[in-house]
């Protein structure tokens, strides 16, 4: 039996975010899945073409509208809801984009949402972390004709390229609100790999002591092609901007290599990194909880160890 | 009357170490300290600050939960909320139900602003603010780290994956709070005494005309898999060697 699944694409207007490829992998885990990706943009053609190339995508819907130039949940949600009719499952990524949008979609559809799907057992049965990852819950939708979900991107590999789905232009007859208006977004620097998709991540904690202290991490990161992250304590102290925060309330990541430098390892931080393949901890306190989860632990002064690692490479 | 409605949830205190029951039916909550969800405390603090700046006349705090949630409402009153509403319901309250109950309160109270935490730290659903905004057909500004109200508009800075996004939303609107919006005040003893005299009304969920349906069956709770403890290396050279051997550098 086929199961119709709709995925709402995340993108920046020109490039499809890798979170969408991860949603495709999640959707494909449902037996009989027929996967449609919807792209909402001012001009969706370029992003729709990228979505069509993902293996496992059966169809792409491109919805052009000048109102879609910025991803505003209040503007996108009624459009997603208008498309959702034939689909049993409507998915988006569990990123700030998807979390903001999908719950509003669920509200419009009167459909229950499963947040942070980490495994999908069927179109109605899912596993998800609760209590900041301290427990894993299996939930099953009952008496729900439609289910909305957000996909925990760290739990899925991105779908490969090699697909050739048809792209269909769709125009929707939906009245869109004007009560929510985009003003600006801070320009994120993009000369380093993206924190959420980087194979290597080096994160610093409060022990770095200042924004200046983080420079030794940036230097090492640039040498090994790593992204730089930070603990909540370091962000709260103003050593690093909020978008660098790794953890339950920041970004949840799954790099090949994670180096925690001067991070003690509070539960909420560990929640954000536990899917990392290899964890390295560098800390002067040998009793720090980060060592409990680290594959390699080094007790020492980070201000000596980090430059030395850089010299040895 | 310019009113702000703040939603709070009673949750296991964030300092409690969570243990899954051996039979997989839930997490241990017997004898465990319960508190206001930390993000909701931030929501209340922000509402109080807006009122103190003259941006609102009254702060109403509301919750959907069991009778015991009165304790958390009293704490909220001690922080400075003017009155409290308890929509009483037992068992699991799914976000759609919580949002429907809040919508009923919104219709009664006609707030200028509804402020909620971005997620509760127990079920980590992170949905109620967005659902309420959808049902109310009003703007939402989630993950707020700054709120400025000018006349009929709120300018909200949001913590998003790319950095900080700024939106203008027409009021009334729903805002959900992120960590860095503010630091909630401590409750002082005289305020706890004063809070006992503030109004706290209890309404059964059914009296609001909201059905307590559950559409997500909680099948099984499990403890997360533990990572194997690794090895200690003595210096940078040994670490670099080990990582090179694994092809990681």
XYZ file of C-alpha atoms in Angstrom:
562
model
C 0.000 0.000 0.000
C 1.385 3.375 -0.859
C 1.768 6.135 1.703
C 1.720 9.707 0.378
C 4.279 11.904 2.152
C 4.776 15.647 1.664
C 8.070 17.301 2.637
C 8.363 21.080 2.965
C 11.749 22.114 1.559
C 14.076 24.400 3.494
C 16.184 26.741 1.393
C 17.620 30.252 1.243
C 16.026 31.231 -2.070
C 18.756 29.766 -4.227
C 20.056 26.631 -2.517
C 18.247 23.692 -1.017
C 19.257 23.089 2.601
C 20.687 19.616 3.321
C 17.996 19.233 5.987
C 15.547 18.511 3.164
C 17.639 15.564 1.893
C 17.536 14.199 5.442
C 13.742 14.468 5.523
C 13.681 12.457 2.286
C 15.701 9.660 3.924
C 13.314 9.697 6.889
C 10.264 9.554 4.594
C 11.778 6.742 2.497
C 11.987 4.573 5.624
C 8.209 4.212 5.432
C 7.269 1.173 3.413
C 5.380 2.177 0.263
C 6.357 5.846 0.609
C 5.566 8.146 -2.302
C 7.556 11.290 -1.625
C 6.623 14.782 -2.803
C 8.754 17.821 -1.972
C 7.118 21.258 -1.937
C 9.269 24.338 -2.563
C 7.824 27.708 -1.590
C 9.794 30.695 -2.870
C 9.507 33.963 -4.747
C 10.917 32.002 -7.696
C 11.115 28.318 -6.830
C 12.619 26.987 -10.080
C 16.278 26.693 -9.030
C 15.575 25.097 -5.658
C 12.899 22.816 -7.136
C 15.448 21.567 -9.690
C 17.831 20.662 -6.846
C 15.056 18.858 -4.957
C 14.183 16.903 -8.110
C 17.727 15.513 -8.200
C 17.461 13.895 -4.765
C 17.189 10.118 -4.997
C 13.898 8.924 -3.584
C 11.879 12.014 -4.490
C 8.910 11.147 -6.716
C 7.576 14.626 -7.431
C 8.414 18.257 -6.727
C 5.822 20.992 -6.363
C 7.079 24.529 -7.031
C 4.977 27.301 -5.522
C 6.028 30.771 -6.686
C 4.767 33.799 -4.823
C 6.493 37.121 -4.043
C 5.169 36.697 -0.466
C 7.393 33.611 -0.152
C 10.628 35.592 -0.555
C 11.289 35.116 3.165
C 10.192 32.027 5.060
C 7.483 33.372 7.359
C 5.515 30.637 9.113
C 2.301 32.664 9.106
C 2.565 33.084 5.317
C 3.771 29.576 4.446
C 1.506 27.569 6.763
C -1.789 28.224 4.924
C -0.093 27.273 1.646
C 1.264 24.021 3.073
C -2.158 23.283 4.539
C -3.775 23.922 1.140
C -1.448 21.355 -0.464
C -1.710 18.799 2.342
C -5.020 17.185 1.366
C -3.781 13.969 -0.277
C -0.917 13.320 2.168
C -0.963 11.085 5.242
C 2.276 12.513 6.581
C 3.566 16.089 6.249
C 7.223 16.515 7.213
C 9.650 19.368 7.687
C 13.123 19.492 9.225
C 13.530 20.017 12.959
C 15.467 23.232 12.352
C 14.265 26.655 13.467
C 12.618 26.945 10.023
C 10.729 23.661 10.306
C 9.892 23.865 14.017
C 8.423 27.344 13.552
C 6.402 26.343 10.489
C 5.214 22.771 10.952
C 3.415 23.260 14.267
C 1.459 26.104 12.682
C 0.600 23.765 9.807
C -0.534 21.161 12.330
C -2.745 23.778 13.979
C -4.395 24.664 10.666
C -4.891 20.999 9.748
C -5.968 19.973 13.258
C -3.361 17.226 12.912
C -1.110 16.050 15.751
C 2.614 16.719 15.331
C 5.450 14.389 16.220
C 8.458 16.611 16.985
C 12.111 15.606 16.450
C 11.553 12.256 14.729
C 14.754 10.232 15.205
C 13.415 6.975 13.769
C 10.327 6.148 11.780
C 8.811 2.698 12.140
C 5.737 3.283 9.990
C 3.648 6.203 8.766
C 2.080 6.355 12.239
C 4.810 5.078 14.561
C 7.870 7.111 15.495
C 10.708 7.384 17.994
C 11.711 10.743 19.443
C 13.868 12.109 22.243
C 12.221 13.760 25.257
C 13.619 15.303 28.460
C 16.559 16.741 26.522
C 17.415 13.300 25.172
C 17.401 11.635 28.583
C 14.583 9.356 27.434
C 13.470 8.001 24.079
C 9.745 7.787 23.453
C 7.961 5.618 20.915
C 4.652 7.224 19.885
C 1.878 5.952 17.680
C -0.730 8.165 16.050
C -4.275 6.920 16.600
C -7.508 8.434 15.279
C -5.476 10.897 13.231
C -6.148 10.977 9.482
C -3.039 13.083 9.039
C 0.176 13.443 11.005
C 2.663 16.329 10.907
C 6.291 15.759 11.859
C 9.635 17.457 12.241
C 12.683 15.374 11.414
C 15.715 15.434 13.694
C 18.365 16.030 11.051
C 21.244 14.571 13.109
C 19.496 11.174 13.013
C 19.429 10.747 9.228
C 21.950 10.782 6.385
C 21.000 13.058 3.512
C 19.467 11.340 0.463
C 21.990 10.958 -2.355
C 21.667 12.772 -5.662
C 20.780 10.955 -8.846
C 17.012 11.410 -8.860
C 15.045 12.925 -11.699
C 11.622 13.754 -10.336
C 9.170 15.803 -12.345
C 8.717 19.416 -11.247
C 5.173 20.693 -11.301
C 4.310 24.387 -10.939
C 1.418 24.929 -8.593
C -0.542 28.105 -7.998
C -2.562 28.217 -4.835
C -5.679 30.226 -4.294
C -5.018 31.090 -0.645
C -5.363 34.459 1.045
C -2.063 35.223 2.735
C -1.772 37.378 5.863
C 0.152 40.655 5.902
C 0.291 40.868 9.700
C 3.816 39.418 9.829
C 6.652 41.218 8.049
C 10.302 40.314 7.560
C 12.683 43.095 8.603
C 16.198 41.675 8.503
C 18.474 38.766 9.268
C 21.997 39.130 10.614
C 24.532 38.195 7.981
C 26.140 34.964 9.080
C 29.747 34.541 7.957
C 30.026 31.684 5.532
C 33.745 31.301 4.987
C 33.729 28.297 7.355
C 31.770 25.067 6.957
C 28.200 25.145 8.195
C 27.993 23.978 11.798
C 25.048 21.683 11.165
C 26.564 19.821 8.233
C 30.336 19.996 8.857
C 32.229 16.696 9.096
C 34.466 18.236 11.772
C 33.420 20.587 14.524
C 35.574 22.265 17.174
C 33.622 23.830 20.034
C 34.789 26.045 22.857
C 33.445 26.595 26.339
C 33.726 29.168 29.043
C 37.339 28.162 29.656
C 38.295 30.056 26.477
C 37.863 33.131 28.685
C 36.911 35.696 26.011
C 35.935 36.211 22.380
C 39.669 36.673 21.788
C 40.337 33.304 23.394
C 38.249 31.671 20.654
C 40.826 32.771 18.069
C 42.973 29.689 18.697
C 39.935 27.541 17.825
C 39.226 29.491 14.625
C 42.853 29.089 13.638
C 42.845 25.307 14.179
C 39.428 24.989 12.543
C 40.625 26.756 9.411
C 43.626 24.453 9.224
C 41.487 21.284 9.347
C 38.391 22.611 7.566
C 36.197 22.452 10.646
C 33.190 24.459 11.756
C 33.376 26.205 15.126
C 30.740 25.815 17.806
C 30.330 26.959 21.394
C 28.744 25.848 24.628
C 25.793 27.707 26.057
C 28.038 29.098 28.805
C 30.408 30.580 26.213
C 27.522 32.109 24.253
C 25.906 33.498 27.409
C 29.249 35.024 28.359
C 29.393 36.758 24.967
C 32.449 34.864 23.690
C 30.588 33.568 20.631
C 27.353 34.490 18.787
C 24.167 32.541 19.513
C 24.106 30.756 16.152
C 27.279 28.912 17.225
C 25.588 27.314 20.231
C 25.663 23.516 20.274
C 23.280 21.663 22.569
C 19.663 20.973 23.329
C 18.703 24.638 23.047
C 21.140 25.352 20.234
C 22.137 23.153 17.338
C 21.995 19.368 17.475
C 24.801 18.003 15.338
C 26.315 14.697 14.240
C 29.796 15.352 12.802
C 32.445 12.678 12.167
C 34.744 14.436 14.629
C 33.687 16.644 17.526
C 36.309 18.362 19.651
C 35.019 19.827 22.915
C 37.594 22.324 24.151
C 37.226 23.720 27.647
C 33.652 22.429 27.823
C 32.653 20.680 31.030
C 29.819 18.745 29.394
C 26.484 19.799 30.874
C 23.623 17.453 29.971
C 22.098 19.999 27.632
C 25.384 20.217 25.708
C 25.833 16.434 25.529
C 22.332 16.119 24.079
C 23.475 18.151 21.113
C 26.519 16.001 20.299
C 25.693 12.441 21.230
C 25.328 11.362 17.599
C 28.866 12.556 16.811
C 30.979 9.657 15.500
C 34.089 10.494 17.533
C 34.236 12.886 20.483
C 37.463 14.425 21.735
C 37.527 16.234 25.068
C 40.249 18.656 26.073
C 39.831 20.049 29.557
C 42.044 20.898 32.487
C 39.574 19.284 34.917
C 39.991 15.528 34.610
C 36.703 15.001 36.465
C 34.622 16.980 33.934
C 31.553 15.012 32.733
C 32.580 15.492 29.101
C 35.209 12.764 29.645
C 32.404 10.244 30.330
C 31.308 10.436 26.704
C 34.618 11.212 25.007
C 36.362 8.633 22.803
C 39.635 10.470 23.413
C 40.247 12.567 26.501
C 43.172 14.870 27.116
C 43.605 16.564 30.475
C 45.597 19.728 29.957
C 45.735 23.470 29.387
C 43.842 24.191 26.191
C 45.924 27.305 25.523
C 48.961 25.031 25.163
C 47.294 21.955 23.669
C 45.382 23.628 20.823
C 48.330 25.538 19.303
C 50.431 22.392 19.672
C 47.876 20.302 17.759
C 47.937 22.936 15.045
C 51.740 22.806 14.855
C 51.695 18.991 14.626
C 49.373 18.941 11.604
C -7.167 47.276 29.472
C -3.889 46.230 27.877
C -3.360 42.663 28.982
C -0.639 40.077 28.492
C -1.477 36.403 28.807
C 1.403 34.120 29.788
C 1.124 30.347 29.528
C 3.110 28.180 31.918
C 3.566 24.449 32.333
C 4.415 22.415 35.418
C 7.412 20.212 34.605
C 10.038 18.110 36.353
C 12.631 20.599 37.633
C 15.540 21.019 35.248
C 18.042 19.941 37.917
C 16.421 16.536 38.392
C 18.220 13.592 36.840
C 15.610 11.882 34.663
C 15.135 8.133 35.126
C 12.975 5.956 32.918
C 10.721 3.520 34.791
C 11.910 -0.076 34.381
C 8.580 -1.115 32.847
C 8.897 1.563 30.146
C 5.607 3.288 30.971
C 7.071 6.696 31.739
C 9.760 8.519 33.680
C 9.953 8.550 37.459
C 8.023 11.544 38.833
C 7.106 10.316 42.331
C 8.676 12.578 44.944
C 10.448 14.557 42.231
C 10.680 18.361 42.455
C 8.314 20.123 40.045
C 8.796 23.675 38.742
C 7.621 26.195 36.186
C 9.077 25.265 32.793
C 12.193 27.503 32.513
C 11.215 28.970 29.118
C 7.810 29.888 30.588
C 9.505 31.650 33.476
C 11.310 33.756 30.875
C 7.931 34.436 29.230
C 6.500 35.646 32.524
C 9.549 37.778 33.281
C 9.235 39.468 29.871
C 5.530 40.164 30.422
C 6.307 41.704 33.819
C 9.020 43.906 32.312
C 6.673 45.086 29.552
C 4.099 45.973 32.207
C 6.715 47.740 34.349
C 7.700 49.849 31.314
C 4.052 50.866 30.929
C 3.375 48.646 27.922
C 0.613 46.672 29.657
C -1.797 47.089 32.547
C -2.215 43.494 33.617
C -0.351 40.197 33.417
C -2.496 37.060 33.566
C -0.787 33.708 33.958
C -2.554 30.558 32.790
C -1.890 26.852 32.673
C -3.548 23.623 31.583
C -2.756 20.839 34.003
C -3.578 18.969 37.188
C -4.777 20.607 40.433
C -1.219 20.551 41.808
C -0.237 23.142 39.204
C -1.639 25.702 41.655
C 1.820 25.637 43.276
C 3.470 26.876 40.086
C 0.722 29.463 39.555
C 1.342 30.767 43.097
C 5.035 31.084 42.257
C 4.076 33.014 39.120
C 1.852 35.302 41.191
C 4.739 35.810 43.611
C 6.953 36.798 40.680
C 4.435 39.512 39.910
C 1.556 38.206 37.788
C -1.738 39.901 38.708
C -4.003 36.869 38.557
C -3.939 33.226 37.563
C -6.143 30.808 35.648
C -5.907 27.042 36.055
C -7.579 25.011 33.345
C -7.767 21.753 35.197
C -7.129 18.528 33.345
C -5.398 15.305 34.313
C -3.241 13.050 32.197
C -1.267 13.951 29.108
C -2.316 17.221 27.509
C -1.353 17.180 23.843
C -0.300 20.510 22.301
C -3.466 20.735 20.171
C -5.559 20.466 23.340
C -3.421 22.963 25.278
C -3.624 25.441 22.393
C -7.409 25.023 22.120
C -7.774 25.693 25.844
C -5.512 28.749 25.582
C -7.553 29.993 22.625
C -10.670 29.908 24.827
C -8.824 31.998 27.417
C -7.659 34.390 24.694
C -11.270 34.863 23.589
C -12.253 35.706 27.176
C -9.291 37.860 28.097
C -8.657 39.637 24.765
C -4.919 40.026 25.387
C -2.650 42.350 23.436
C 0.040 39.709 23.562
C 0.363 36.052 24.476
C 3.839 34.962 25.566
C 4.765 31.277 25.940
C 8.008 29.370 26.347
C 9.388 27.973 23.092
C 9.144 24.416 24.450
C 8.542 22.520 27.651
C 11.594 20.684 28.931
C 9.646 17.477 29.599
C 8.073 16.476 26.280
C 10.204 18.910 24.217
C 7.331 19.298 21.760
C 7.751 23.022 21.034
C 4.361 23.403 19.354
C 1.810 25.178 21.526
C 2.663 28.794 20.629
C 2.532 28.114 16.888
C -0.699 26.120 17.117
C -2.353 28.848 19.182
C -1.278 31.477 16.627
C -2.715 29.309 13.833
C -6.054 28.754 15.593
C -6.277 32.441 16.538
C -5.252 33.457 13.003
C -2.711 35.903 14.402
C 1.052 36.435 13.924
C 3.653 34.301 15.667
C 7.212 35.232 16.555
C 8.970 32.184 17.958
C 12.389 31.918 19.695
C 12.380 35.594 20.726
C 15.557 37.115 22.137
C 14.284 40.724 22.070
C 10.808 42.278 22.050
C 10.083 45.973 21.415
C 6.488 47.172 21.342
C 5.589 50.375 19.505
C 1.894 51.188 19.235
C 0.140 48.339 17.430
C 3.309 46.530 16.392
C 5.917 44.380 18.084
C 9.413 44.175 16.650
C 10.819 40.794 17.638
C 14.365 39.525 17.234
C 14.396 35.740 16.822
C 17.194 33.228 17.381
C 17.260 31.210 14.161
C 19.816 28.773 12.749
C 21.304 31.475 10.495
C 21.722 33.976 13.327
C 19.265 36.656 14.396
C 16.132 37.418 12.408
C 13.941 40.462 13.011
C 10.204 40.483 12.311
C 7.473 43.080 12.704
C 4.185 41.589 13.849
C 0.841 43.332 14.242
C -0.740 42.975 17.650
C -2.315 40.956 19.041
C 0.276 38.244 18.474
C 1.809 35.135 20.003
C 5.470 35.227 20.995
C 7.559 32.293 22.201
C 10.689 32.870 24.233
C 14.248 31.708 23.817
C 16.885 31.550 26.550
C 18.549 34.888 26.059
C 15.435 37.057 26.193
C 15.984 37.852 29.881
C 16.965 36.429 33.248
C 13.919 35.802 35.426
C 13.827 37.527 38.813
C 14.042 35.699 42.109
C 10.907 35.502 44.197
C 11.146 37.336 47.537
C 9.459 36.058 50.687
C 7.058 39.024 51.155
C 5.903 38.494 47.573
C 5.074 34.866 48.353
C 2.851 36.089 51.197
C 1.207 38.697 48.955
C 0.649 36.107 46.209
C -1.619 34.107 48.519
C -4.169 36.917 48.290
C -4.082 37.254 44.512
C -6.956 35.686 42.508
C -6.478 32.151 41.201
C -9.476 30.765 39.315
C -9.903 27.127 38.417
C -11.890 26.030 35.358
C -12.364 22.388 34.373
C -11.185 21.830 30.788
C -14.581 20.420 29.801
C -16.294 23.665 30.934
C -14.325 25.505 28.251
C -15.846 23.212 25.661
C -12.490 21.639 24.829
C -12.251 17.897 24.391
C -9.211 16.250 26.049
C -8.498 13.919 23.165
C -5.223 12.062 22.765
C -4.045 11.224 19.269
C -0.492 10.193 20.066
C -0.315 7.004 22.091
C 2.787 6.821 24.296
C 3.877 3.299 23.435
C 7.189 2.953 25.253
C 9.781 4.981 27.168
C 13.422 3.882 27.035
C 16.679 5.134 28.431
C 18.943 6.440 25.657
C 21.874 4.274 24.571
C 25.020 5.157 26.499
C 28.259 6.010 24.748
C 31.212 3.797 25.579
C 33.780 5.566 27.687
C 36.946 6.082 25.646
C 40.624 6.359 26.405
C 42.854 9.058 27.866
C 45.758 10.342 25.803
C 48.729 11.962 27.503
C 49.479 14.844 25.145
C 48.715 16.619 21.881
C 51.056 14.359 19.888
C 49.325 11.178 21.027
C 45.918 12.725 20.274
C 46.930 13.800 16.768
C 48.358 10.304 16.094
C 45.171 8.628 17.274
C 42.947 10.878 15.160
C 45.153 10.438 12.095
C 44.983 6.651 12.496
C 41.196 6.862 12.427
C 41.362 9.085 9.343
C 39.766 11.959 11.190
C 42.542 14.515 10.595
